[in-house]
Amino acid sequence: MAGMQRTIVGLMVAGALLATVASGHADTASVHLTKDNFQSELEGSSYFVMFYAPWCDYCKKLAPTWATLAKARNGEPDGMVKIGRVDCTTDGDLCTQHDVTGYPMLKLFRKDGGADGATKYRGARDLAQFNAFLDEQLAPAAGDGPAKGADGDGEDGAQEDGGQADSPPAPVSPLTELTEDTFAKHVSSGKHFVKFYAPWCGHCTKLAPTWEELARSLEHERDIRVSKIDCTQYRPICTDFEVKGYPTLLWIEDGKKIEKYTGPRTHTDLKQYVARMAGGLKEDGAQGAEQKGEGTLEGGAERDDNRSVVVQLSEGDF
């Protein structure tokens, strides 16, 4: 009898473990959102939601961190935000409704803000970054006091009369972020080097600073533009250009795909590729002119290559 009881208990434990593995989530702290309670929950509180699939390895890796975040946030007395999750294998229509195109996808829904006002999270997936994101996004709406940098006492960038102190303008990047509204017009004429990427892609993240550097080094090239487009947001465009992996780097001229770049992704290699495809760069021409000018004498007179400009001195005329 005792042996049978142990067997039954063992099967129950195994069943619970299997259920955890199947769900892709070991936490019970985050709120399990479904099509039945999603809207009502959002009407009562702001929600930071993970849309996931149980088979997704990235989702499984994130699950413990998400549970820890939920334990901390869902137990807060002020109720500024709750942490939730949606299983897209059981609530696929709900995920489609919220434009979920990859897993995990994290979105912040503000209370009574509706789905259209959701903010997609794009940062690092750790507790510090999650909390910083939530505090920054929700602090002004929480009504707990003035926004950061506006204490109302004339310090930390706020003027005593309530006006906001002037702040330096944000630097303008020569790297163009394209959308479904701007892509077609942007690439319709001229030469373009476009990065098709996904925010969760590690190789894309590694390439990002080099791509920015490439754009800056080519910003004075009138006929060449370096840009990027997020395929998780604008999948139809990426599908049209047959993007099957990330990052995909395409050379486009007058709206037509010319070639897919498959070489090394260093700044030097990428710039050399652009120069070859564009038939040369302005700065290369300028360097060539400088090198050509090295054969002139002081005052601009050209040197006769058959006559040495070095005066040979002897004992008599030294």
PDB file of N, CA, C and O in Angstrom, residues 74 143 147 188 216 245:
ATOM      1  N   ASN A  74       4.638  42.675  -8.986  1.00  0.00           N
ATOM      2  CA  ASN A  74       3.225  42.362  -8.744  1.00  0.00           C
ATOM      3  C   ASN A  74       2.859  42.486  -7.267  1.00  0.00           C
ATOM      4  O   ASN A  74       1.685  42.551  -6.918  1.00  0.00           O
ATOM      5  N   GLY A 143       1.981  59.890 -11.293  1.00  0.00           N
ATOM      6  CA  GLY A 143       1.476  60.997 -10.486  1.00  0.00           C
ATOM      7  C   GLY A 143       2.132  61.079  -9.126  1.00  0.00           C
ATOM      8  O   GLY A 143       1.593  61.706  -8.219  1.00  0.00           O
ATOM      9  N   ALA A 147       8.475  64.851 -13.032  1.00  0.00           N
ATOM     10  CA  ALA A 147       9.306  63.952 -13.822  1.00  0.00           C
ATOM     11  C   ALA A 147      10.764  64.211 -13.550  1.00  0.00           C
ATOM     12  O   ALA A 147      11.152  65.267 -13.054  1.00  0.00           O
ATOM     13  N   SER A 188      13.809  54.455 -53.576  1.00  0.00           N
ATOM     14  CA  SER A 188      13.328  54.509 -54.962  1.00  0.00           C
ATOM     15  C   SER A 188      14.351  55.092 -55.928  1.00  0.00           C
ATOM     16  O   SER A 188      14.304  54.822 -57.134  1.00  0.00           O
ATOM     17  N   ARG A 216      28.312  57.137 -40.679  1.00  0.00           N
ATOM     18  CA  ARG A 216      28.978  58.408 -40.412  1.00  0.00           C
ATOM     19  C   ARG A 216      30.126  58.658 -41.396  1.00  0.00           C
ATOM     20  O   ARG A 216      30.344  59.786 -41.841  1.00  0.00           O
ATOM     21  N   GLY A 245      17.307  35.595 -43.026  1.00  0.00           N
ATOM     22  CA  GLY A 245      18.152  35.520 -41.841  1.00  0.00           C
ATOM     23  C   GLY A 245      18.617  36.910 -41.464  1.00  0.00           C
ATOM     24  O   GLY A 245      18.524  37.859 -42.258  1.00  0.00           O
TER      25      GLY A 245
END
